Short mmCIF file of C-alpha atoms in Angstrom, two decimals:
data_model
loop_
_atom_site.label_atom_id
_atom_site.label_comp_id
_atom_site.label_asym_id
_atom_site.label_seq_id
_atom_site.Cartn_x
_atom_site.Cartn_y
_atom_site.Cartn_z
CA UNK A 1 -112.54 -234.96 -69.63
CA UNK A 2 -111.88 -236.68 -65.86
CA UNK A 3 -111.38 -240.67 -66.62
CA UNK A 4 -114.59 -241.08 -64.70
CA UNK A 5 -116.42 -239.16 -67.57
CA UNK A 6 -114.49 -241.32 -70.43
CA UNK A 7 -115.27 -244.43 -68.48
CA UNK A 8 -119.40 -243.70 -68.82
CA UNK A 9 -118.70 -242.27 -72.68
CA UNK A 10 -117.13 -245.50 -73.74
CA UNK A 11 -119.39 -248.27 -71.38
CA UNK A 12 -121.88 -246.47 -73.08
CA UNK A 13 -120.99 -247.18 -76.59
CA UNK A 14 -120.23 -251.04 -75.60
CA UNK A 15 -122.92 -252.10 -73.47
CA UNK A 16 -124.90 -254.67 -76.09
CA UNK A 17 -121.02 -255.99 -76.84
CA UNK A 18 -120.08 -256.40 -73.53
CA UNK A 19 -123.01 -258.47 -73.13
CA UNK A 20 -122.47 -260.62 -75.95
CA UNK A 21 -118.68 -260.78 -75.44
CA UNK A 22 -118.43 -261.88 -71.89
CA UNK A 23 -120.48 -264.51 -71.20
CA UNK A 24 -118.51 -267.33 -70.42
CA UNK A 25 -116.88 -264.96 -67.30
CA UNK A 26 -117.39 -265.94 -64.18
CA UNK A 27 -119.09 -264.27 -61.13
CA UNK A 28 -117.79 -260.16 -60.68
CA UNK A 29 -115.33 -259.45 -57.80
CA UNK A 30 -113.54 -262.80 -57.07
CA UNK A 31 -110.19 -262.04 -57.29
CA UNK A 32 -107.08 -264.60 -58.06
CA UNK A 33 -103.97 -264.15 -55.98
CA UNK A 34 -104.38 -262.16 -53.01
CA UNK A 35 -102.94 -258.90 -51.80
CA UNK A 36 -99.92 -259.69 -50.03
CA UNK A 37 -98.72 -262.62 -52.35
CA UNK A 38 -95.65 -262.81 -54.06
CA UNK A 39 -96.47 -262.02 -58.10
CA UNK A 40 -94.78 -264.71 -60.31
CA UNK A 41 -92.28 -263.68 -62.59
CA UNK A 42 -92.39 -263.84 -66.29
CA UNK A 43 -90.87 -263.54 -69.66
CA UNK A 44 -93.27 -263.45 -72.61
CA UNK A 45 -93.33 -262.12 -76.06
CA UNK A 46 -95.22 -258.77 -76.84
CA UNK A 47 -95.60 -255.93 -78.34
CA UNK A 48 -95.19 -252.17 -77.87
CA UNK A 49 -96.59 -249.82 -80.24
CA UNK A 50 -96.76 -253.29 -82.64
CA UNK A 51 -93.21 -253.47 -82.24
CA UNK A 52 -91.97 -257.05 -80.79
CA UNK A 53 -89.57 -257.54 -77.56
CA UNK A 54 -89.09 -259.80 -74.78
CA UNK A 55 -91.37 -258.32 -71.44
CA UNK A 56 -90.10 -259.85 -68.25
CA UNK A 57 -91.75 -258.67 -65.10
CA UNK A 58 -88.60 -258.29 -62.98
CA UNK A 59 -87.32 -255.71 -65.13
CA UNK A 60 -90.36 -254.24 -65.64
CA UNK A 61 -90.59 -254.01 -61.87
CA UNK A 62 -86.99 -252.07 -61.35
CA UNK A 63 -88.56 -249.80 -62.97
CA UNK A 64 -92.01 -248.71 -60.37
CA UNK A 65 -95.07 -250.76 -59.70
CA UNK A 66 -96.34 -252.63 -62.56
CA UNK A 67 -100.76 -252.66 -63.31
CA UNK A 68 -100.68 -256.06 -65.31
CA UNK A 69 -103.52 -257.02 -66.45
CA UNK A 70 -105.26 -259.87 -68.10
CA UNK A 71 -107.79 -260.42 -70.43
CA UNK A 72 -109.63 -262.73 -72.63
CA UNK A 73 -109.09 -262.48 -76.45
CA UNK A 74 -107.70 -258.95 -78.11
CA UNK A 75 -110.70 -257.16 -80.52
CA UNK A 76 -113.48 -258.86 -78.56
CA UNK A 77 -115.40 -255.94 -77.20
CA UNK A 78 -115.04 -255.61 -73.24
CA UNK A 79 -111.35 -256.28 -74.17
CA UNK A 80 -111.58 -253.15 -76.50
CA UNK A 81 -113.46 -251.21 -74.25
CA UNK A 82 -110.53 -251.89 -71.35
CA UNK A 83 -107.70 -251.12 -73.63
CA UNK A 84 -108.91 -248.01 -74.57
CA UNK A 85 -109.43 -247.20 -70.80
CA UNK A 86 -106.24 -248.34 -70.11
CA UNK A 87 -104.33 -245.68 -72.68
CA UNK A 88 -106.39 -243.24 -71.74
CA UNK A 89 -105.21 -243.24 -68.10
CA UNK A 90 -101.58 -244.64 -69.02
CA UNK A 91 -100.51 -240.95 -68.68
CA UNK A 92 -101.83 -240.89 -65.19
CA UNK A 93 -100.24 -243.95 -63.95
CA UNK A 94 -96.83 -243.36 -65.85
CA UNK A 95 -97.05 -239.85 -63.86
CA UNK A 96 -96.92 -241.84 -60.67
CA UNK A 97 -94.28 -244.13 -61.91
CA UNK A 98 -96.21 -247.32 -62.50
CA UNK A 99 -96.72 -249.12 -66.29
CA UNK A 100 -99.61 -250.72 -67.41
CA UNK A 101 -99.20 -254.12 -69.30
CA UNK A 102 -101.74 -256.17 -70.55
CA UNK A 103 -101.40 -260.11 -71.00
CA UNK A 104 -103.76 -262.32 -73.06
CA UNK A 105 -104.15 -266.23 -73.97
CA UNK A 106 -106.51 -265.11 -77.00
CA UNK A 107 -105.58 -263.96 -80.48
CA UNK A 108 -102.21 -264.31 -79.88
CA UNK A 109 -101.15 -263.92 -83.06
CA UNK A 110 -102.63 -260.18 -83.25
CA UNK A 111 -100.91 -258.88 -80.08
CA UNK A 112 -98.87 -256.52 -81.93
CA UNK A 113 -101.84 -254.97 -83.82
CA UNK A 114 -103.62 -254.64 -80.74
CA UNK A 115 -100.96 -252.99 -78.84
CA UNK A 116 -101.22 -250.77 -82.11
CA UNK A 117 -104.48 -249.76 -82.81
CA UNK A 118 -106.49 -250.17 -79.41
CA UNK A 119 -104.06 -249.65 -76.72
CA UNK A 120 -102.41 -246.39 -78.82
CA UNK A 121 -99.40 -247.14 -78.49
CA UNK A 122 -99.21 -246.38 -74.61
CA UNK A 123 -98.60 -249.36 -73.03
CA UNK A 124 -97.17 -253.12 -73.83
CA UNK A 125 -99.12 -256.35 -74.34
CA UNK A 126 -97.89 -260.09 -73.82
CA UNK A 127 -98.85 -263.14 -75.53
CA UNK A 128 -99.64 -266.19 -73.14
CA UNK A 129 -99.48 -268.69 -75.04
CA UNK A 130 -101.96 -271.77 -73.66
CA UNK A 131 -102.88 -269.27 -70.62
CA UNK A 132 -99.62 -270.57 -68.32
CA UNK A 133 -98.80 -267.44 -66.95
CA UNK A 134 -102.64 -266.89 -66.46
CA UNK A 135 -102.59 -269.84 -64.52
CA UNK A 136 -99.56 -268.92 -62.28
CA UNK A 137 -101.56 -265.72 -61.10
CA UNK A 138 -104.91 -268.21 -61.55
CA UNK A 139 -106.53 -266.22 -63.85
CA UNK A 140 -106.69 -268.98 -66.61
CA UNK A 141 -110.12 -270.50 -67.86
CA UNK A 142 -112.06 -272.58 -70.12
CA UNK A 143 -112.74 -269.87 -73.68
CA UNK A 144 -113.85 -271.32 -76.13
CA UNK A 145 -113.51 -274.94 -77.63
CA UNK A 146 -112.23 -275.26 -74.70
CA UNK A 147 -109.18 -273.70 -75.31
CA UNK A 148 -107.79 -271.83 -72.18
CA UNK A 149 -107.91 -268.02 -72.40
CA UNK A 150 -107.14 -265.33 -69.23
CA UNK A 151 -110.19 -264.18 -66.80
CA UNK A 152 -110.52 -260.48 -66.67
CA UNK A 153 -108.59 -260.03 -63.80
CA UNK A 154 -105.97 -256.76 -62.81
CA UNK A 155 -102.79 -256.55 -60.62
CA UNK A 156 -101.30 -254.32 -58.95
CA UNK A 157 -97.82 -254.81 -58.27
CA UNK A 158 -94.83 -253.33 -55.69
CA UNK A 159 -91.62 -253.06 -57.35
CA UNK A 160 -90.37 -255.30 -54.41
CA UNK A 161 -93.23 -258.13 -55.75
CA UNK A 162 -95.83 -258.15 -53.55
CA UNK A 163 -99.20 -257.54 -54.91
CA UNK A 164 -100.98 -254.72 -53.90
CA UNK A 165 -104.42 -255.53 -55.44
CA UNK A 166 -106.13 -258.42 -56.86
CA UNK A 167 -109.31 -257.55 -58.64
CA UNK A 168 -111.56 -260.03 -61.32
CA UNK A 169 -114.43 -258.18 -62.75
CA UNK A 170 -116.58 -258.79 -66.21
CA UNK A 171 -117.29 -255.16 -66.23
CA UNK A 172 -113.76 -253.77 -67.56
CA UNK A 173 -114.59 -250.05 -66.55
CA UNK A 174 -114.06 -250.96 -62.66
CA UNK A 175 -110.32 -252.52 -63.06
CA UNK A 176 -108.57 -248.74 -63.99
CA UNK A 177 -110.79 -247.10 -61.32
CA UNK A 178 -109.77 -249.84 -58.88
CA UNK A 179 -105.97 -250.27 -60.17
CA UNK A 180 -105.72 -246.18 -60.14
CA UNK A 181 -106.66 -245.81 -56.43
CA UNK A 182 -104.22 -248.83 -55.38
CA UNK A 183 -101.01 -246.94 -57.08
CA UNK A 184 -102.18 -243.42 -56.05
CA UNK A 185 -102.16 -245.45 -52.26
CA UNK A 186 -98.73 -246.88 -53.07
CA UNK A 187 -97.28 -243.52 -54.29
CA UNK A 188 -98.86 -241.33 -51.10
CA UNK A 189 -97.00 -244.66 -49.03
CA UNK A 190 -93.57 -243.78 -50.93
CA UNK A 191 -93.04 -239.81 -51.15
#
């Protein structure tokens, strides 16, 4: 099944919860730091396969391009929705050398069950504790009871640091269509 397919199987399935889920997001297709900034580094806590360890982005970077993205609370629907996208084409982008990590100021306490159950395993997620990493890449906003929780919002980054692509969208199917196309342009750029 092509990811495009999987992408309409699963919106399907969410479409009253994304609704419901994602109303305090703002307007589609503003993006936070532009393409051509320098992405701010980071150590956080998270979880792999709900097993704990220290993420930093530098080293993740030595390693390829990193697809970090952020989102609101873990279980909440669109956020369930993405993750499962995200696994489901983690194969694809490991295959062109880049790693998908996914950072949230919501539910921290559950990252490591999250990283479990709805991202399968195939990639990391980071705590963000208060949203200041969020706000670094200015993805941080007012959740609920005004606590501060991440926008949906997706990088794309160069090993060197530079991002590639800067995308904020409520609609979570969009972010591994657009993040897929801006590492299969990086790879094609570095044969």
């Amino acid at each position: 099944m092509t990811i495009r397919k999987k992408i309409a199987q699963i919106a399907m399935g969410a479409s009253l919860g994304l609704g419901l889920g994602l109303t305090v997001l703002p307007v589609e297709g503003i993006a936070a730091l532009r393409q051509g900034a320098k992405a701010p580094d980071f150590t956080l806590n998270a979880a792999l396969g709900g097993k704990p360890f220290s993420l930093s982005l530098k080293q993740a970077l030595r390693k390829g391009p990193v697809v970090l993205y952020f989102f609101p609370a873990a279980f909440t629907p669109g956020c369930t929705v993405e993750a499962h996208l995200f696994a489901e084409a983690s194969d694809d982008f490991n295959r062109l050398g880049a790693r998908v990590v996914g950072v949230t100021a919501g539910n921290i306490d559950r990252v490591a069950e999250f990283s479990r159950s709805e991202c399968r395993d195939k990639f990391a997620v980071a705590a963000d504790p208060g949203a200041k990493i969020a706000a670094k890449y200015d993805t941080a906003m007012p959740g609920p009871g005004q606590t501060m929780i991440s926008n949906r919002t997706s990088f794309v980054i160069a090993p060197n640091g530079t991002i590639l692509l800067a995308y904020t969208d409520r609609n979570p199917q969009a972010h591994i269509e657009k993040t897929m196309a801006a590492v299969r342009a990086w790879k094609a750029r570095h044969r």
